[in-house]
XYZ file of C-alpha atoms in Angstrom:
562
model
C -0.120 -0.232 -0.296
C 0.848 3.416 0.074
C 2.111 3.303 3.412
C 4.549 0.434 3.069
C 5.879 2.446 -0.712
C 6.166 5.584 1.557
C 8.445 4.203 4.393
C 10.939 2.343 1.894
C 11.104 5.220 0.148
C 12.102 7.413 2.699
C 14.862 4.124 4.055
C 16.303 4.022 0.285
C 17.232 7.954 0.315
C 18.275 8.211 4.002
C 20.566 4.850 3.072
C 22.386 7.109 -0.164
C 21.931 10.472 1.814
C 24.028 9.103 5.302
C 25.975 6.397 3.657
C 29.811 7.475 4.680
C 28.015 8.076 7.517
C 26.894 3.783 7.302
C 29.408 2.897 5.646
C 31.538 3.905 8.937
C 29.291 1.836 11.588
C 29.184 -1.218 8.796
C 33.056 -0.501 8.415
C 33.780 -1.194 11.608
C 32.028 -4.449 12.506
C 32.284 -6.935 9.096
C 36.975 -5.767 10.808
C 36.012 -6.345 14.466
C 32.915 -8.092 14.993
C 31.691 -9.427 11.590
C 34.839 -11.087 10.855
C 32.574 -14.896 9.487
C 30.171 -12.225 8.482
C 28.958 -12.419 4.335
C 29.486 -9.469 2.556
C 27.065 -9.998 0.728
C 24.075 -8.662 3.888
C 26.032 -5.271 4.106
C 23.179 -3.749 2.590
C 20.970 -5.512 5.296
C 22.862 -3.902 7.992
C 23.538 -0.542 6.765
C 19.243 -0.209 6.788
C 19.021 -1.841 10.629
C 21.547 0.617 10.936
C 19.717 3.849 9.301
C 16.412 2.531 11.330
C 18.165 2.746 14.416
C 19.658 5.949 14.767
C 17.610 8.200 12.684
C 14.226 6.738 12.958
C 13.713 4.794 15.715
C 12.569 8.085 17.316
C 9.300 7.230 14.253
C 8.732 3.996 14.263
C 8.792 3.126 18.689
C 10.966 0.608 19.783
C 7.782 -1.706 19.151
C 8.057 -1.280 15.649
C 11.633 -1.152 15.362
C 11.322 -5.167 17.126
C 9.167 -6.434 15.202
C 11.633 -5.278 12.021
C 14.632 -7.157 13.919
C 12.832 -9.911 15.369
C 11.078 -11.001 12.149
C 15.541 -11.416 10.899
C 17.992 -13.936 11.806
C 18.518 -13.673 15.910
C 21.449 -14.352 15.136
C 23.112 -11.457 13.366
C 21.367 -8.973 14.212
C 21.717 -9.853 17.856
C 26.037 -9.512 17.266
C 25.246 -6.067 14.833
C 23.282 -4.876 18.003
C 24.999 -4.796 20.859
C 28.526 -3.400 18.813
C 26.365 -0.012 17.854
C 24.960 0.315 20.659
C 28.187 -0.397 22.732
C 28.513 2.407 25.852
C 32.168 2.344 25.189
C 32.048 2.879 21.486
C 29.714 5.045 20.681
C 31.075 8.490 22.836
C 34.334 7.239 21.605
C 35.676 6.631 17.825
C 31.378 6.511 16.883
C 31.603 10.167 18.059
C 35.391 10.699 16.543
C 34.634 9.545 12.914
C 30.887 11.180 12.929
C 32.935 14.044 13.271
C 34.014 14.583 10.391
C 32.088 14.453 8.626
C 29.961 16.630 11.005
C 29.842 19.215 13.476
C 31.285 17.609 17.005
C 28.181 19.358 18.731
C 25.565 18.477 15.974
C 26.954 15.577 15.796
C 26.180 14.391 19.952
C 23.419 15.956 20.256
C 20.697 14.461 17.496
C 22.737 10.615 17.023
C 24.433 10.513 19.955
C 22.252 11.748 22.608
C 19.868 9.846 21.401
C 21.484 6.623 20.874
C 22.340 6.773 24.353
C 19.080 6.883 25.083
C 17.289 4.461 23.599
C 20.797 2.120 24.576
C 18.847 0.807 27.583
C 15.270 -0.506 26.307
C 17.583 -1.651 23.470
C 19.742 -3.908 25.457
C 16.462 -5.659 26.687
C 15.844 -6.696 22.863
C 18.948 -7.805 22.508
C 18.919 -10.394 25.848
C 15.291 -11.005 23.762
C 17.673 -12.330 20.919
C 20.732 -13.685 23.721
C 17.812 -15.602 25.174
C 16.277 -16.908 22.078
C 18.880 -18.178 20.658
C 20.604 -20.609 23.900
C 16.806 -22.251 24.517
C 16.682 -22.453 20.391
C 20.572 -24.695 20.574
C 20.899 -28.693 20.277
C 22.324 -30.785 22.612
C 24.947 -33.011 22.496
C 24.195 -36.074 24.778
C 27.804 -37.757 25.981
C 28.385 -40.915 24.995
C 29.243 -43.773 27.078
C 33.139 -43.659 27.106
C 34.490 -47.712 26.841
C 36.000 -49.440 29.178
C 39.076 -51.511 28.645
C 39.748 -55.245 29.287
C 42.432 -57.127 29.418
C 43.127 -60.244 26.616
C 42.511 -63.677 27.414
C 45.907 -64.772 25.440
C 47.289 -67.696 25.917
C 50.651 -67.935 26.617
C 53.618 -69.205 24.473
C 56.095 -71.654 24.844
C 59.353 -71.503 25.228
C 61.063 -71.815 21.957
C 64.385 -73.825 21.427
C 67.584 -71.243 21.256
C 68.816 -71.538 17.093
C 72.716 -72.657 16.340
C 74.508 -70.247 15.346
C 75.362 -69.970 11.088
C 78.409 -70.384 10.364
C 80.871 -67.045 9.027
C 81.096 -66.587 5.812
C 84.638 -66.532 4.280
C 85.462 -63.395 1.636
C 85.772 -63.626 -1.588
C 89.390 -62.891 -3.645
C 89.182 -59.299 -4.782
C 90.131 -58.603 -7.869
C 93.326 -55.907 -8.695
C 93.182 -51.961 -9.472
C 93.781 -52.140 -13.456
C 97.036 -50.049 -14.405
C 94.157 -47.263 -16.718
C 93.114 -46.005 -12.766
C 97.053 -44.718 -12.545
C 97.818 -43.544 -16.447
C 95.982 -40.687 -17.960
C 92.850 -40.615 -20.888
C 93.577 -40.978 -24.603
C 91.038 -38.148 -25.747
C 92.544 -35.600 -23.031
C 95.661 -35.956 -25.112
C 93.130 -35.407 -29.324
C 91.651 -32.045 -27.159
C 95.514 -30.951 -27.541
C 96.411 -32.300 -30.388
C 93.094 -30.302 -31.669
C 93.831 -26.882 -30.233
C 97.619 -26.482 -31.178
C 96.133 -27.668 -34.772
C 93.301 -24.479 -33.869
C 95.827 -22.163 -32.434
C 98.890 -22.689 -35.321
C 95.267 -22.172 -38.151
C 93.998 -19.460 -36.680
C 97.977 -17.622 -36.517
C 98.330 -18.102 -40.449
C 94.929 -16.733 -41.187
C 95.619 -13.903 -38.231
C 99.283 -13.264 -40.276
C 97.652 -13.275 -43.724
C 94.917 -10.659 -42.684
C 98.035 -8.035 -41.492
C 100.158 -8.756 -45.097
C 96.702 -7.316 -47.087
C 95.082 -5.440 -45.075
C 94.017 -2.633 -47.122
C 93.578 -4.079 -50.614
C 89.590 -3.154 -50.538
C 90.634 0.331 -51.088
C 92.384 0.612 -53.546
C 90.713 1.546 -56.623
C 90.718 0.692 -60.793
C 91.560 3.085 -63.324
C 88.476 2.865 -64.655
C 85.836 3.763 -61.681
C 88.756 6.393 -60.848
C 87.897 8.184 -63.625
C 83.854 7.858 -63.340
C 84.273 9.289 -60.036
C 86.289 11.834 -60.993
C 83.665 13.134 -63.701
C 80.056 12.878 -60.980
C 81.929 15.035 -59.067
C 82.817 17.564 -61.566
C 79.247 17.685 -62.667
C 78.299 17.452 -58.927
C 81.009 21.385 -58.328
C 79.375 22.805 -61.501
C 75.663 22.296 -60.959
C 76.782 24.139 -57.688
C 78.587 26.742 -58.776
C 75.454 27.887 -60.988
C 72.517 26.281 -58.225
C 70.863 23.563 -60.383
C 69.643 20.316 -58.427
C 70.968 17.629 -59.820
C 67.820 16.713 -61.205
C 68.672 19.724 -63.979
C 71.736 17.540 -64.765
C 70.535 13.988 -64.808
C 66.438 15.185 -65.671
C 65.536 11.347 -65.501
C 66.736 8.116 -64.483
C 66.547 6.803 -68.477
C 68.881 9.582 -69.317
C 71.822 9.074 -66.927
C 71.064 4.849 -68.729
C 71.962 6.980 -71.856
C 74.958 8.031 -71.136
C 76.226 4.884 -71.024
C 74.420 2.966 -72.882
C 72.533 1.890 -76.622
C 67.973 3.677 -75.660
C 66.014 -0.311 -75.667
C 62.838 -0.042 -76.538
C 60.542 -1.335 -74.024
C 56.968 -2.457 -74.871
C 54.225 -1.391 -72.507
C 51.046 -1.926 -71.069
C 47.936 0.863 -70.482
C 49.111 0.957 -66.746
C 52.160 2.014 -68.219
C 51.381 4.125 -70.265
C 49.574 6.103 -68.617
C 51.835 5.903 -64.952
C 54.345 7.291 -66.857
C 52.133 10.357 -68.964
C 50.941 11.216 -65.375
C 54.769 11.317 -64.362
C 55.257 13.867 -67.082
C 52.770 15.992 -66.470
C 52.935 15.958 -62.872
C 56.533 16.948 -63.611
C 55.814 20.163 -65.820
C 52.700 21.490 -64.018
C 56.032 21.580 -61.277
C 58.411 23.962 -63.926
C 55.897 25.917 -64.751
C 55.143 26.550 -61.018
C 58.438 27.118 -59.604
C 58.560 29.596 -62.226
C 55.152 30.787 -61.496
C 57.141 31.797 -58.115
C 59.983 33.699 -59.192
C 57.834 35.726 -62.170
C 55.947 36.855 -58.630
C 58.862 37.682 -56.163
C 59.554 33.872 -54.424
C 61.523 35.066 -51.242
C 64.743 32.487 -49.243
C 63.071 30.161 -46.977
C 66.339 30.522 -43.887
C 65.281 33.374 -41.925
C 62.054 30.934 -41.375
C 63.726 27.996 -41.231
C 66.039 29.091 -37.644
C 62.991 30.968 -36.954
C 62.361 27.691 -36.516
C 65.732 24.922 -35.452
C 65.481 28.607 -32.372
C 62.048 28.012 -30.945
C 62.565 23.780 -30.693
C 65.509 25.011 -29.095
C 63.451 26.561 -26.843
C 60.829 24.286 -26.779
C 63.041 21.147 -26.476
C 65.203 23.578 -23.220
C 61.288 23.783 -21.209
C 61.184 20.400 -21.661
C 64.081 19.603 -19.639
C 63.274 21.974 -17.654
C 59.217 20.518 -17.289
C 61.291 17.182 -16.800
C 63.172 17.982 -13.819
C 61.228 19.441 -12.083
C 58.335 16.414 -12.156
C 61.366 14.028 -11.726
C 61.703 16.461 -8.457
C 58.088 16.452 -7.495
C 58.395 11.990 -8.078
C 60.899 12.537 -4.933
C 59.595 14.745 -3.169
C 56.477 12.512 -3.308
C 58.403 9.361 -2.652
C 59.542 10.922 0.501
C 56.370 11.969 1.518
C 54.802 8.649 0.817
C 57.775 6.692 3.345
C 57.048 8.915 5.941
C 52.742 7.878 5.424
C 53.515 4.281 5.344
C 55.067 4.908 8.527
C 52.815 6.961 9.742
C 50.521 5.156 8.507
C 53.070 1.815 11.018
C 52.980 3.798 14.592
C 48.169 3.870 13.743
C 48.318 0.311 12.871
C 50.980 -0.490 15.954
C 47.991 1.858 18.477
C 44.281 0.390 17.135
C 46.204 -3.407 18.214
C 47.638 -2.490 21.628
C 43.658 -1.535 21.999
C 41.646 -4.385 20.138
C 44.346 -6.805 21.989
C 42.892 -5.376 25.464
C 39.026 -5.363 23.516
C 39.245 -9.655 22.345
C 40.136 -9.543 26.503
C 37.149 -8.774 27.684
C 36.072 -9.827 25.157
C 37.169 -13.196 26.594
C 36.267 -13.042 29.519
C 32.550 -12.007 29.013
C 32.516 -15.341 26.893
C 33.277 -18.048 28.743
C 30.691 -15.978 31.554
C 27.616 -17.024 29.179
C 28.998 -19.733 28.349
C 29.206 -20.796 32.392
C 24.565 -19.205 32.048
C 24.394 -22.011 28.179
C 25.808 -24.540 30.457
C 22.734 -24.007 33.210
C 20.215 -23.603 30.399
C 21.167 -26.957 28.823
C 21.129 -29.229 32.102
C 17.343 -27.634 33.130
C 16.877 -27.826 28.970
C 18.079 -31.699 29.475
C 15.212 -32.373 32.161
C 13.037 -31.105 30.308
C 13.583 -33.482 27.753
C 13.394 -36.340 29.126
C 10.105 -35.982 31.213
C 8.334 -34.915 27.690
C 10.048 -38.846 26.449
C 7.757 -40.355 28.441
C 4.685 -39.290 27.294
C 5.804 -39.643 23.724
C 4.791 -43.508 23.978
C 0.899 -42.420 23.518
C 1.543 -39.821 21.161
C 2.349 -43.343 18.935
C -0.373 -44.759 18.649
C -2.292 -41.874 17.969
C -1.223 -41.204 14.847
C -1.101 -44.221 13.376
C -4.251 -44.796 14.128
C -5.508 -41.522 12.759
C -3.023 -42.134 9.509
C -4.640 -45.867 9.735
C -7.898 -44.072 9.342
C -6.850 -41.345 6.072
C -5.572 -44.166 4.163
C -8.582 -45.775 4.041
C -10.539 -42.520 3.026
C -7.524 -41.809 0.828
C -8.486 -45.569 -0.340
C -12.044 -45.233 -1.235
C -11.437 -41.741 -3.071
C -8.850 -43.273 -5.473
C -11.706 -45.860 -6.517
C -14.210 -43.501 -7.477
C -11.434 -41.392 -9.210
C -10.187 -45.130 -10.988
C -14.551 -45.285 -12.217
C -15.171 -42.192 -13.519
C -11.594 -42.029 -16.043
C -12.556 -46.126 -17.166
C -16.215 -44.814 -18.097
C -14.499 -40.592 -19.403
C -12.308 -42.897 -21.931
C -15.132 -45.199 -22.785
C -16.739 -42.695 -23.405
C -14.382 -40.964 -26.020
C -13.342 -44.416 -27.996
C -16.559 -45.241 -28.386
C -17.463 -41.041 -30.477
C -14.256 -41.862 -31.974
C -15.502 -45.207 -33.828
C -18.504 -42.703 -34.822
C -16.555 -40.435 -36.339
C -14.557 -43.220 -38.997
C -16.973 -44.526 -39.855
C -18.225 -41.122 -41.220
C -14.994 -40.953 -42.870
C -15.189 -44.195 -44.627
C -18.246 -43.980 -45.909
C -17.425 -40.287 -47.233
C -14.666 -41.075 -48.484
C -16.962 -44.298 -50.681
C -18.651 -42.030 -52.717
C -17.624 -41.705 -56.602
C -16.228 -38.178 -57.316
C -15.628 -36.864 -60.975
C -11.410 -36.785 -61.792
C -11.310 -35.329 -65.151
C -11.671 -31.115 -65.274
C -10.824 -28.826 -67.803
C -8.889 -26.509 -68.579
C -8.786 -23.183 -70.212
C -5.455 -21.483 -71.272
C -7.557 -17.714 -71.533
C -9.043 -17.404 -68.490
C -7.764 -16.146 -64.542
C -8.037 -18.640 -62.211
C -10.419 -16.764 -60.487
C -8.619 -16.383 -56.530
C -9.747 -12.373 -57.288
C -5.523 -10.884 -56.360
C -5.195 -7.649 -58.707
C -2.219 -9.388 -60.223
C -4.355 -12.007 -61.727
C -3.093 -13.040 -65.014
C -4.441 -15.778 -67.579
C -1.957 -18.913 -69.141
C -1.425 -16.483 -72.466
C -1.037 -13.338 -71.238
C 1.961 -14.960 -69.453
C 3.703 -16.721 -72.285
C 3.387 -13.344 -74.217
C 4.620 -10.352 -71.542
C 7.452 -13.698 -71.041
C 8.519 -12.364 -74.895
C 7.758 -9.266 -74.612
C 10.366 -9.297 -71.288
C 12.951 -10.863 -73.237
C 13.291 -8.611 -76.178
C 13.658 -6.477 -74.038
C 16.318 -8.144 -72.551
C 17.682 -8.350 -75.867
C 17.502 -4.864 -76.578
C 19.234 -3.629 -73.430
C 22.143 -6.086 -74.062
C 22.021 -4.241 -77.813
C 22.767 -0.931 -75.981
C 25.121 -1.798 -72.988
C 27.703 -3.365 -75.764
C 27.454 -0.693 -78.302
C 28.182 1.804 -75.003
C 31.669 -0.652 -73.983
C 33.386 -0.713 -77.343
C 32.411 3.505 -77.487
C 33.740 3.538 -74.227
C 37.368 0.934 -75.702
C 38.303 2.902 -78.246
C 37.992 6.602 -76.661
C 40.477 4.508 -74.186
C 42.563 3.683 -77.644
C 43.048 6.612 -78.836
C 43.358 8.305 -74.477
C 45.967 5.506 -74.523
C 47.392 5.904 -78.375
C 47.623 10.213 -77.238
C 49.762 9.540 -73.867
C 51.866 7.297 -76.489
C 53.070 10.620 -78.639
C 53.465 12.672 -76.054
C 55.771 10.230 -74.054
C 57.648 9.856 -77.225
C 58.415 13.965 -77.312
C 58.732 13.856 -73.293
C 61.720 11.283 -74.438
C 63.431 12.675 -77.315
C 63.820 15.803 -75.183
C 65.036 14.676 -72.759
C 67.482 12.337 -74.682
C 68.468 15.186 -78.109
C 69.367 17.414 -74.308
C 71.556 14.011 -72.136
C 73.065 13.676 -75.830
C 74.069 18.019 -76.122
C 75.030 17.262 -72.536
C 77.143 14.077 -73.895
C 79.258 16.257 -76.519
C 79.631 19.387 -74.136
C 81.346 16.675 -71.580
C 83.370 15.367 -74.516
C 84.789 19.078 -76.079
C 85.509 20.089 -72.135
C 88.111 16.724 -71.858
C 89.289 16.964 -75.173
C 90.308 20.616 -74.984
C 92.315 18.674 -71.100
C 90.702 19.911 -69.140
C 91.034 17.885 -65.724
C 88.286 17.846 -63.431
C 89.826 19.344 -59.732
C 90.155 17.368 -57.335
C 88.775 17.875 -53.751
C 91.359 18.223 -50.450
C 89.386 16.294 -48.344
C 90.275 13.855 -51.697
C 93.067 14.838 -51.340
C 93.842 14.002 -47.781
C 92.587 10.581 -48.146
C 94.948 10.174 -50.968
C 97.723 10.942 -48.821
C 96.491 8.564 -45.458
C 95.665 5.878 -47.915
C 99.625 6.229 -49.143
C 100.792 7.128 -45.658
C 98.855 3.333 -44.051
C 100.490 1.686 -46.814
C 103.997 2.034 -46.241
C 103.146 2.192 -43.146
C 101.850 -1.429 -43.989
C 104.537 -2.288 -45.795
C 106.789 -2.183 -43.035
C 104.621 -4.514 -40.698
C 104.295 -6.584 -43.260
C 108.166 -6.311 -43.447
C 109.024 -6.635 -40.784
C 106.972 -9.865 -39.717
């Protein structure tokens, strides 16, 4: 009903609102007295704690007792005894709640009402304790077995056996002479080591004598290298890129080998045409930028490097700060760990004192329980005397019930048989009717008119003749569409072939121009070589040659000494 729904909603909202306060009590209960309780019952203890703290004035002790007694007696007795402890309420519970709310507000609104209700709740705890003690089952002590001596026959004295003859030692074979000689394998290993060392010394001598043979260069390769270095110097002097001197990989090959015709497919033709088109666009764009007064990007690059260096310095400073912060946090963590250890020691001492007190209370409680068990045993013995008469009466009552049930079963079986006979009779009559209908003659010939519809009443209904005509029209339309698509494919193929021919013409023009430029450069180079111009060698190359010569002389001297 509405009142119960309102009570449930208020309780749920209160548990959510005061979750931090309730968690303090429940967590401490699970640590101290509820170590063996299930974690799945946590919400049960939260609700009972909320009702005892915030709703006890509105509910009253009677309603609260009903709620508690409807639950598990042992769990509620343990939790209420823990929560309504005067020492706990005045010490750590008050201190923990004061961390969330004002201490004066906590004392006036929560701690004092709980202390006021504590005597009445203590009576409820005692009732739960008595209920637990009354429900406890007594264990009947078993009779102690008294040991008896075995009646064993006295054994006859055994005859003293004759002593066995002492066996003599067998003759041992002498120690073999090979025991004191070194094995052959050690000599073989030493021989292999000596041969390997000799082979390694020969290889080292050969490597030292032919140390720089790979650094010598043939005369033909030297001339080619000089030519390439000379062309690179010319390109640097005239501020021209190397790609302008060597336009493509094809022009470099033409400097040394003849032009070999290569058969190209459609993809290669389109790819090479796009390459030449892209190069032409890039060249045009470069020329337009120069005409428009494009500047040098060196200042921007210098500024960019400067800013990157500044960013790197800032990153290094930030990394150093993080490192120092990490070190500081480590020191703080060590101090915090030490403080936690000290607090844990204090809590352990306090828990030991509480445990000793609880053990004393438990011993007193056990004495009371033993007294109650003795009284319960006496009551059970008296009850066993009257159990036989009650058992005879119960047996007679059960026999009477069995007779009544047997009579009812007979009546029900009779009714079920009558119903089954009635169903079989009706089924037999229905089968006779079906057989009579099947025995009548039926018209099996049917005349079909192909120009008429089936008469099902559908919108798309048509005759077989009309269906054949429509299928013929669809075949003609499909054939016309195929012819049209075939013509379109032929036109596209012709257009693609024409495009490839245009691209081939363009590629041949580009190749001819590049080949002509390469031939002119080759002739100009030959004229320069014939006129007696000798490419200047770089200082680094001369220095390297001098060093190589010096190393060669030194190597030869060392080889002679060796």
